[in-house]
Amino acid sequence: MTALPAVWVDGRRQAAAGPHVSARDRGLTLADGVFETMRVRGGCVFRLDRHLTRLAGALAVLQIPAPSDLRAWVLEAAAGAAGADASLRLTVTRGLGAGGVAPTAGGQPTVIVTVGPLPPSSPAIYEAGLSAHVASGRRNERAMTAGLKTLAYTDAVAALLEATREGADEALLLDTEGHCSEATASNLFVWTGDLLVTPPVSCGALPGITRAAVLELARAFGVPTAERAVGLEELLAAKEALLTSTLRQLAPLVRVASQPIGGGAPGVLTRQLADAYTALVARECRVPRDTP
Amino acid sequence: MTALPAVWVDGRRQAAAGPHVSARDRGLTLADGVFETMRVRGGCVFRLDRHLTRLAGALAVLQIPAPSDLRAWVLEAAAGAAGADASLRLTVTRGLGAGGVAPTAGGQPTVIVTVGPLPPSSPAIYEAGLSAHVASGRRNERAMTAGLKTLAYTDAVAALLEATREGADEALLLDTEGHCSEATASNLFVWTGDLLVTPPVSCGALPGITRAAVLELARAFGVPTAERAVGLEELLAAKEALLTSTLRQLAPLVRVASQPIGGGAPGVLTRQLADAYTALVARECRVPRDTP
């Protein structure tokens, strides 16, 4: 079993303490790269194909050449964590830069894989639910890189710091039109009327892998779903709300801007979806798949 | 004389080839940090105080503890480049992270100083002027980190790549209201009517050090200045336009969205300001200042 955290750069295992990356890597100097965070269970990477497809799409938009060995490198790293549930992060940057915004011609991307323990998570999150502060800044749904999982998470960090100062667990970002977009690293779902609604990419949401799975599960339950704009008033009046992400999975959102949602406690649909999601991960990751 | 490029991490000189930084540094994983790019001339750092003040302001907003030795480390690095005009970059990140958006309590910032040659610059930029494509994506003037020089330059990279595909030298970003904001790493000035106008920080512009110097110089010439919103139509109808940044200094902007500005050639005011700026740098950096 791999000691955690473990680091690979360009497919080669590194000492965990580092250093690992050049100070001139454009991933560091300009956030010029993209990443995926994946969940490893028994050596299996949940929905690896979808993560790799999303990453490839983001690389193409940024004109970063897609390294050919990504799948093999991820599987090698995941195999090392065979005995543990773990978090695996795949980062691809444009590689070394010469200064300035313009990329150097013929540069080689840098590929970083890290495998670490799942972040500390309190069961209270799932039993009591999360609270969210509405961030003072807005998410830009018309950014050049809207919808891509780039390294540029500075705004999310600032929003979460603000939420913490306000005594909330999370920050909810609105888009520039005032619609709900998403939380700092998770998608939003709202059960409103007879629909389970999630904001679309056109409202600045990332097309989350967990989000897609929740849409599938809800449809399988016979719960109608929609991807459409959600105003803050609609969220506050919703029957239930939840946040979805690879690592936190499905977390009830029970309080926004100091106002309770539903009864201010996790609801029935959220619990059903969370149980179904746990079962889905277990089902798809029952057998370690094509590890080297 | 320091061989270029040279790298210091936390005040200690490193081998230029690296690696220098951990793969788990939040500067790399989340663009969780800020930077300044400075111009070194004869060992002197042009307007070092203003750069350090701006950086300290950004660190405070992001709740990153300000390292106490930044000035000494910058001056030590600059002294090594005494014989050459050089570019010096100071980067401060939040340091190591444990995964996830929330910072680890008690983390130590990472301080990186790199000194390298000025980026290749063609005299043609100043003689013929630059062209700019209007980026398809928008700059978010209401972002959590608007006005801060964070590491999140992914949108600027994407905008410059788009401009290059369109055959332009630069990208001009509009804010979400459609006002001119700035170029990918430089501020915009527009000579319109009797005013030299530059977009305010409330339109998503960074409060540039060169921008501030140009405002000073224009006032010294008796040219009235204003910081106010500039629409694209006003830019296209302007007598002159220019882009300002630490490394490119003052560059005429003579074509936007394939339309000429003024006569489509660098104008008189731009040349006067550029000459005055060159003289200003030479004056303030005549004597190497308090290098160790």
XYZ file of C-alpha atoms in Angstrom:
584
model
C 0.000 0.000 0.000
C 1.164 3.466 -0.903
C 2.077 5.701 1.999
C -0.129 8.800 1.849
C 0.210 11.445 0.514
C 2.066 10.207 -2.553
C 3.227 12.285 -5.505
C 4.018 11.424 -9.106
C 5.337 13.922 -11.667
C 5.229 12.921 -15.345
C 4.647 9.342 -14.260
C 7.622 9.121 -11.913
C 7.162 8.648 -8.178
C 8.619 11.486 -6.125
C 9.567 11.909 -2.489
C 6.404 13.120 -0.768
C 8.100 16.096 0.879
C 9.165 17.534 -2.465
C 10.042 19.845 -4.040
C 8.380 18.559 -7.215
C 7.756 21.420 -9.616
C 9.713 24.314 -11.096
C 8.988 27.826 -9.829
C 8.661 28.724 -13.523
C 5.933 26.194 -14.219
C 2.983 28.083 -15.682
C 0.639 26.089 -13.488
C 2.124 27.970 -10.559
C 2.871 31.331 -12.167
C -0.408 31.770 -14.094
C -2.787 28.979 -12.993
C -2.278 27.809 -16.570
C -3.566 24.275 -16.235
C -6.507 22.095 -15.320
C -7.219 19.322 -12.860
C -9.565 16.580 -11.756
C -10.193 15.302 -8.248
C -11.237 11.665 -8.184
C -12.372 9.198 -5.586
C -10.433 5.954 -5.231
C -12.096 2.938 -3.686
C -10.281 -0.362 -3.475
C -7.900 0.676 -6.249
C -10.782 1.636 -8.536
C -11.181 5.229 -9.686
C -14.860 6.131 -9.718
C -15.901 7.267 -13.218
C -12.335 7.716 -14.416
C -13.452 7.889 -18.041
C -15.678 10.877 -17.372
C -12.952 12.681 -15.472
C -10.463 12.087 -18.282
C -12.973 13.216 -20.907
C -13.708 16.433 -19.027
C -9.999 17.079 -18.532
C -9.301 16.490 -22.221
C -11.990 19.000 -23.140
C -10.466 21.653 -20.897
C -6.966 20.972 -22.232
C -8.247 21.388 -25.789
C -9.819 24.774 -25.020
C -6.538 25.952 -23.466
C -4.522 24.476 -26.367
C -2.435 22.405 -23.962
C -1.305 19.196 -25.692
C -2.930 16.193 -24.011
C -0.289 13.833 -22.593
C -0.883 10.278 -23.798
C -0.143 8.417 -20.578
C -2.648 10.046 -18.243
C -4.832 6.977 -17.768
C -1.919 4.682 -17.062
C -0.377 7.120 -14.602
C -3.668 7.577 -12.735
C -4.245 3.823 -12.536
C -0.717 3.216 -11.298
C -1.190 5.792 -8.540
C -4.639 4.420 -7.650
C -3.317 0.859 -7.466
C -0.929 1.955 -4.731
C -3.889 3.010 -2.587
C -5.653 -0.315 -3.088
C -6.531 -0.842 0.545
C -7.878 2.589 1.330
C -10.543 4.996 0.227
C -8.509 7.895 -1.080
C -8.560 11.145 -2.979
C -6.628 11.260 -6.245
C -5.835 14.522 -7.951
C -4.634 14.743 -11.552
C -3.192 18.109 -12.546
C -1.947 19.000 -16.034
C -0.207 22.348 -16.511
C 1.189 23.897 -19.672
C 4.673 23.347 -18.248
C 7.626 25.727 -18.067
C 7.185 29.338 -19.059
C 9.582 32.094 -19.953
C 7.649 34.872 -18.208
C 4.701 36.770 -19.606
C 1.245 35.517 -20.495
C 2.050 34.143 -23.955
C 2.993 30.460 -23.907
C 6.398 29.350 -25.125
C 6.175 27.405 -28.378
C 6.768 23.659 -28.068
C 6.485 23.526 -24.280
C 5.905 20.192 -22.552
C 2.969 19.862 -20.148
C 3.618 18.905 -16.545
C 1.515 16.039 -15.180
C 1.109 15.728 -11.433
C -0.774 12.946 -9.678
C -1.216 13.063 -5.922
C -2.972 10.460 -3.826
C -3.954 11.337 -0.287
C -6.463 10.493 2.386
C -10.005 11.723 1.993
C -10.314 15.158 3.587
C -11.482 15.117 7.185
C -15.249 15.000 7.116
C -17.558 15.172 10.058
C -20.608 12.868 10.070
C -22.384 15.957 11.380
C -22.279 17.372 7.845
C -24.653 14.637 6.739
C -26.740 14.487 9.909
C -27.153 18.202 10.614
C -26.521 19.620 7.144
C -24.421 22.536 5.933
C -24.960 26.268 6.131
C -23.945 28.617 3.324
C -23.110 32.298 3.196
C -23.950 34.100 -0.046
C -20.589 35.361 -1.307
C -20.202 39.116 -1.777
C -18.408 38.535 -5.086
C -19.948 36.999 -8.164
C -19.098 33.964 -10.303
C -18.457 34.945 -13.929
C -20.572 32.761 -16.173
C -19.135 34.541 -19.223
C -15.456 34.079 -18.362
C -13.086 32.791 -21.047
C -12.753 29.578 -19.035
C -16.307 29.280 -17.663
C -17.232 25.624 -17.201
C -13.606 24.432 -17.179
C -11.939 23.043 -14.073
C -8.847 25.226 -14.267
C -6.359 25.852 -11.470
C -7.865 29.315 -10.856
C -9.629 28.704 -7.536
C -8.559 31.958 -5.863
C -12.091 33.338 -5.895
C -13.394 30.132 -4.316
C -10.769 30.383 -1.568
C -11.682 34.022 -0.907
C -15.390 33.155 -0.840
C -14.829 30.306 1.630
C -12.721 32.549 3.886
C -15.526 35.104 3.849
C -18.078 32.387 4.672
C -15.950 31.216 7.581
C -15.765 34.762 8.927
C -19.554 34.870 8.703
C -19.856 31.612 10.636
C -21.066 29.522 7.694
C -19.734 26.193 6.455
C -19.754 27.044 2.761
C -20.081 29.909 0.314
C -22.751 30.063 -2.354
C -21.701 31.994 -5.442
C -24.239 33.834 -7.558
C -23.548 34.529 -11.216
C -23.367 38.072 -12.576
C -27.129 38.020 -13.218
C -27.843 37.021 -9.611
C -28.712 33.374 -10.253
C -27.346 30.641 -8.026
C -24.206 29.161 -9.564
C -22.546 26.706 -7.184
C -20.589 26.486 -3.929
C -16.801 26.816 -3.747
C -16.123 23.292 -4.975
C -19.507 21.627 -5.262
C -22.637 21.808 -7.377
C -26.007 22.876 -6.047
C -29.276 20.957 -6.290
C -32.649 22.382 -5.287
C -35.853 20.390 -4.839
C -38.539 22.860 -5.764
C -42.112 22.145 -6.790
C -41.918 18.630 -8.273
C -38.493 19.168 -9.826
C -34.949 18.501 -8.733
C -33.171 21.466 -10.312
C -29.457 22.189 -10.720
C -28.012 25.380 -12.210
C -26.718 24.980 -15.766
C -23.175 25.637 -16.963
C -24.555 28.887 -18.429
C -24.960 30.099 -14.826
C -21.280 29.463 -14.100
C -21.644 25.951 -12.673
C -19.022 23.330 -13.426
C -20.348 20.190 -15.129
C -19.636 18.025 -12.086
C -19.168 14.266 -12.316
C -21.131 13.773 -9.088
C -23.753 16.217 -10.403
C -24.244 14.037 -13.492
C -24.575 10.928 -11.320
C -27.187 12.592 -9.109
C -29.213 13.575 -12.183
C -29.100 9.927 -13.304
C -30.143 8.636 -9.880
C -33.017 11.085 -9.542
C -34.383 10.103 -12.941
C -34.107 6.441 -11.955
C -36.233 7.293 -8.869
C -38.818 8.897 -11.122
C -37.976 12.377 -9.824
C -38.161 14.868 -12.694
C -34.971 16.918 -13.096
C -34.065 20.157 -14.819
C -30.937 22.161 -15.524
C -32.119 25.742 -15.361
C -31.443 29.040 -13.615
C -32.348 29.138 -9.914
C -32.841 32.451 -8.134
C -31.879 32.936 -4.510
C -35.557 33.338 -3.552
C -36.392 29.998 -5.136
C -33.535 28.339 -3.244
C -34.684 29.806 0.067
C -38.230 28.590 -0.572
C -37.147 25.099 -1.664
C -38.230 21.871 -0.006
C -34.624 20.634 0.094
C -31.203 21.630 -1.179
C -27.940 19.741 -1.404
C -24.344 20.176 -2.499
C -22.528 17.556 -4.543
C -18.830 16.925 -5.102
C -16.439 14.046 -5.622
C -15.050 14.077 -2.101
C -17.955 15.282 0.026
C -20.409 13.395 -2.216
C -23.971 14.508 -1.310
C -24.276 16.934 1.586
C -27.572 18.460 2.733
C -27.674 22.257 2.526
C -30.071 23.334 5.270
C -29.353 27.024 5.785
C -28.527 29.814 3.335
C -27.969 33.453 4.286
C -29.028 32.523 7.852
C -32.425 31.286 6.663
C -33.509 27.653 6.990
C -34.274 25.627 3.875
C -37.171 23.211 4.193
C -37.334 22.517 7.907
C -33.687 23.462 8.440
C -32.777 19.776 8.561
C -31.758 17.205 5.922
C -34.747 16.039 3.898
C -35.996 12.724 2.646
C -34.979 13.089 -0.992
C -31.444 14.140 -0.041
C -31.043 11.053 2.161
C -32.423 8.761 -0.535
C -30.095 10.209 -3.160
C -27.099 10.038 -0.807
C -27.774 6.358 -0.065
C -28.264 5.629 -3.752
C -25.018 7.422 -4.599
C -23.080 5.428 -1.995
C -24.530 2.261 -3.520
C -23.636 3.449 -7.030
C -19.990 3.999 -6.079
C -19.854 0.597 -4.395
C -21.440 -1.054 -7.432
C -19.172 0.529 -10.022
C -16.069 0.025 -7.879
C -16.840 -3.491 -6.636
C -14.002 -5.032 -8.612
C -10.719 -3.202 -9.085
C -10.721 -2.487 -12.799
C -7.859 -2.906 -15.262
C -5.163 -1.810 -12.842
C -1.695 -2.577 -14.146
C 26.299 39.017 -11.825
C 23.535 36.519 -11.345
C 23.128 34.034 -14.131
C 19.604 34.319 -15.510
C 17.045 32.998 -14.743
C 17.698 32.731 -11.035
C 15.334 31.365 -8.396
C 15.034 31.950 -4.660
C 12.545 30.145 -2.426
C 11.969 31.535 1.070
C 15.147 33.576 0.683
C 17.395 30.681 -0.289
C 18.991 30.500 -3.725
C 17.973 27.388 -5.676
C 19.344 25.603 -8.693
C 17.684 27.249 -11.689
C 16.497 23.973 -13.194
C 14.501 23.096 -10.098
C 12.334 21.537 -8.860
C 11.548 24.274 -6.336
C 8.002 23.892 -5.034
C 5.843 21.122 -3.619
C 3.070 19.678 -5.784
C 0.827 20.311 -2.780
C 1.588 24.034 -2.614
C -1.735 25.856 -2.796
C -0.210 28.350 -5.212
C -0.091 25.511 -7.716
C -3.189 23.541 -6.731
C -5.599 26.488 -6.298
C -3.829 29.636 -7.558
C -3.974 30.595 -3.888
C -1.408 33.366 -3.900
C -0.435 36.730 -5.325
C 2.505 38.165 -7.202
C 4.253 41.265 -8.460
C 6.362 41.668 -11.565
C 9.004 44.356 -11.219
C 11.571 45.965 -13.443
C 15.194 45.895 -12.317
C 17.630 48.476 -13.667
C 21.193 48.583 -12.436
C 20.262 46.671 -9.302
C 17.434 49.094 -8.512
C 13.839 47.877 -8.421
C 11.582 50.503 -9.953
C 8.936 51.565 -7.422
C 9.575 48.628 -5.123
C 7.607 50.267 -2.301
C 4.467 50.496 -4.394
C 4.760 46.888 -5.495
C 5.230 45.721 -1.899
C 2.294 47.823 -0.718
C 0.004 46.417 -3.404
C 1.140 42.867 -2.621
C 0.558 43.395 1.108
C -2.970 44.592 0.380
C -3.739 41.483 -1.661
C -2.247 39.190 1.002
C -4.435 40.850 3.632
C -7.607 40.281 1.603
C -6.701 36.622 1.162
C -5.713 36.299 4.862
C -2.245 35.074 3.915
C 0.259 36.113 6.608
C 2.729 38.619 5.143
C 6.304 37.284 5.377
C 8.575 39.836 7.023
C 11.618 39.454 4.804
C 10.116 40.195 1.399
C 11.976 43.484 0.843
C 15.352 42.036 1.790
C 14.842 38.969 -0.397
C 13.805 41.079 -3.392
C 16.774 43.409 -2.989
C 19.188 40.499 -2.655
C 17.857 38.991 -5.869
C 17.921 42.358 -7.654
C 21.516 43.007 -6.557
C 22.591 39.884 -8.360
C 21.295 41.324 -11.634
C 23.175 44.595 -11.121
C 24.606 44.812 -14.607
C 21.463 44.039 -16.572
C 17.969 45.293 -17.060
C 15.898 42.420 -15.778
C 12.461 41.236 -14.800
C 11.931 40.276 -11.172
C 8.895 38.355 -10.047
C 7.870 38.016 -6.401
C 5.262 35.345 -5.709
C 3.730 34.629 -2.310
C 1.455 31.607 -1.958
C -0.441 30.342 1.070
C 1.966 27.397 1.198
C 1.234 23.703 1.599
C -2.333 22.478 1.531
C -3.994 19.274 2.628
C -6.462 19.090 -0.285
C -9.741 20.930 -0.542
C -10.441 24.632 -0.749
C -10.237 25.419 2.990
C -6.754 26.481 4.111
C -4.895 24.465 6.715
C -4.567 26.347 10.005
C -1.099 27.650 10.753
C 0.308 27.133 7.267
C 3.496 28.899 6.246
C 3.475 30.996 3.041
C 5.867 30.137 0.243
C 7.912 33.034 -1.136
C 9.403 32.708 -4.602
C 11.619 35.298 -6.269
C 12.727 34.773 -9.854
C 14.984 37.100 -11.823
C 15.165 36.692 -15.561
C 15.829 38.632 -18.723
C 13.202 41.063 -19.957
C 10.807 39.242 -22.274
C 11.708 39.462 -25.944
C 10.269 42.695 -27.256
C 10.284 43.885 -30.798
C 10.982 47.592 -31.414
C 8.167 47.225 -33.942
C 5.710 47.223 -31.029
C 6.614 50.813 -30.306
C 7.078 51.936 -33.920
C 4.072 50.248 -35.515
C 1.858 49.753 -32.460
C -0.178 46.808 -31.248
C -3.441 45.332 -32.440
C -6.048 43.924 -30.038
C -8.833 41.415 -30.433
C -11.880 41.906 -28.226
C -12.053 38.737 -26.115
C -15.200 36.635 -26.380
C -15.218 36.156 -22.598
C -15.700 38.871 -20.039
C -13.615 40.169 -17.133
C -15.507 39.934 -13.844
C -15.364 43.298 -12.109
C -17.413 41.867 -9.214
C -15.203 38.847 -8.535
C -14.172 38.109 -4.952
C -10.604 39.001 -5.937
C -11.284 41.823 -8.419
C -8.437 44.334 -8.368
C -5.967 41.880 -6.795
C -2.973 40.508 -8.675
C -3.627 36.872 -7.830
C -2.096 33.867 -9.570
C -5.376 33.250 -11.437
C -4.337 34.297 -14.970
C -6.013 31.400 -16.780
C -8.608 33.671 -18.374
C -5.880 36.016 -19.575
C -4.003 33.096 -21.132
C -7.170 31.889 -22.868
C -7.918 35.404 -24.122
C -4.399 35.820 -25.504
C -4.577 32.438 -27.245
C -7.859 33.506 -28.836
C -6.325 36.823 -29.920
C -3.394 34.995 -31.496
C -5.793 32.761 -33.427
C -7.501 35.927 -34.655
C -4.187 37.391 -35.791
C -4.014 40.089 -33.118
C -1.156 40.934 -30.756
C -3.240 41.338 -27.640
C -6.681 40.700 -26.189
C -8.875 43.445 -24.796
C -11.220 42.283 -22.054
C -14.571 43.938 -21.489
C -16.227 43.804 -18.077
C -19.614 42.178 -17.568
C -21.339 45.494 -18.381
C -19.457 45.804 -21.672
C -16.987 48.503 -20.607
C -13.327 48.245 -21.524
C -11.384 46.696 -18.639
C -7.782 46.028 -19.634
C -5.595 43.788 -21.791
C -4.274 40.414 -20.634
C -1.504 41.900 -18.486
C -1.597 45.628 -19.116
C -3.803 48.611 -18.403
C -5.569 50.606 -21.094
C -5.384 54.361 -21.658
C -7.553 56.232 -24.129
C -7.017 59.819 -25.291
C -10.525 61.032 -25.987
C -11.749 64.598 -26.224
C -9.288 66.511 -24.039
C -8.928 63.732 -21.492
C -6.530 60.856 -20.998
C -8.874 58.230 -19.580
C -8.127 54.858 -18.004
C -10.754 52.368 -16.809
C -11.208 52.266 -13.039
C -10.759 49.255 -10.801
C -14.584 49.079 -10.700
C -14.428 48.025 -14.374
C -12.138 45.101 -13.520
C -8.823 46.867 -14.167
C -5.838 46.154 -11.947
C -4.398 49.221 -10.197
C -1.168 49.055 -12.200
C 2.087 50.596 -10.991
C 2.901 51.776 -14.514
C -0.689 53.013 -14.836
C -0.223 55.209 -11.761
C 3.058 56.571 -13.161
C 1.425 57.434 -16.489
C -1.359 59.301 -14.687
C 1.320 61.303 -12.820
C 3.243 62.057 -16.006
C 0.159 63.155 -17.928
C -0.827 65.549 -15.149
C 2.720 66.939 -15.131
C 2.289 67.608 -18.881
C -0.941 69.457 -18.165
C -3.026 66.709 -19.797
C -6.267 66.246 -17.831
C -6.833 62.650 -16.730
C -9.800 60.631 -15.554
C -10.471 57.158 -14.213
C -13.881 56.298 -15.577
C -15.726 53.707 -17.646
C -14.810 53.597 -21.333
C -17.101 51.965 -23.850
C -15.774 50.122 -26.877
C -17.241 52.786 -29.187
C -15.366 55.507 -27.336
C -12.139 53.520 -27.609
C -12.596 53.024 -31.346
C -13.264 56.749 -31.813
C -10.304 57.831 -29.659
C -7.416 60.004 -30.848
C -4.895 57.586 -29.329
C -4.824 54.503 -27.138
C -1.998 52.773 -25.308
C -1.323 49.775 -23.076
C 0.859 50.028 -19.976
C 2.677 47.383 -17.969
C 5.856 46.956 -15.976
C 7.702 44.990 -18.628
C 6.323 46.353 -21.911
C 6.052 49.850 -20.377
C 4.015 52.061 -22.756
C 2.947 50.456 -26.015
C 0.759 52.196 -28.618
C -2.528 50.419 -29.306
C -3.389 51.261 -32.900
C -5.981 48.702 -33.920
C -8.892 47.148 -32.034
C -11.359 44.648 -33.480
C -9.691 45.224 -36.885
C -10.468 48.945 -36.788
C -7.749 51.597 -36.671
C -7.528 53.944 -33.696
C -6.540 57.521 -34.540
C -4.653 57.189 -37.795
C -3.793 53.539 -37.130
C -0.289 54.600 -36.080
C 1.298 55.622 -32.756
C 0.312 59.157 -31.781
C 2.117 62.163 -30.380
C 0.871 61.916 -26.803
C 1.769 58.229 -26.580
C 5.332 58.961 -27.740
C 5.696 61.849 -25.309
C 4.454 59.762 -22.412
C 6.677 56.827 -23.378
C 9.747 59.073 -23.485
C 8.795 60.666 -20.174
C 8.303 57.246 -18.617
C 11.720 56.051 -19.790
C 13.222 59.190 -18.258
C 11.282 58.608 -15.033
C 12.642 55.072 -14.651
C 16.182 56.297 -15.369
C 15.791 59.132 -12.861
C 14.423 57.012 -10.034
C 16.897 54.207 -10.702
C 19.994 56.323 -11.331
C 21.660 55.154 -8.123
C 21.255 51.601 -6.903
C 19.287 52.060 -3.698
C 19.906 50.405 -0.334
C 20.940 47.057 -1.757
C 22.486 44.833 0.893
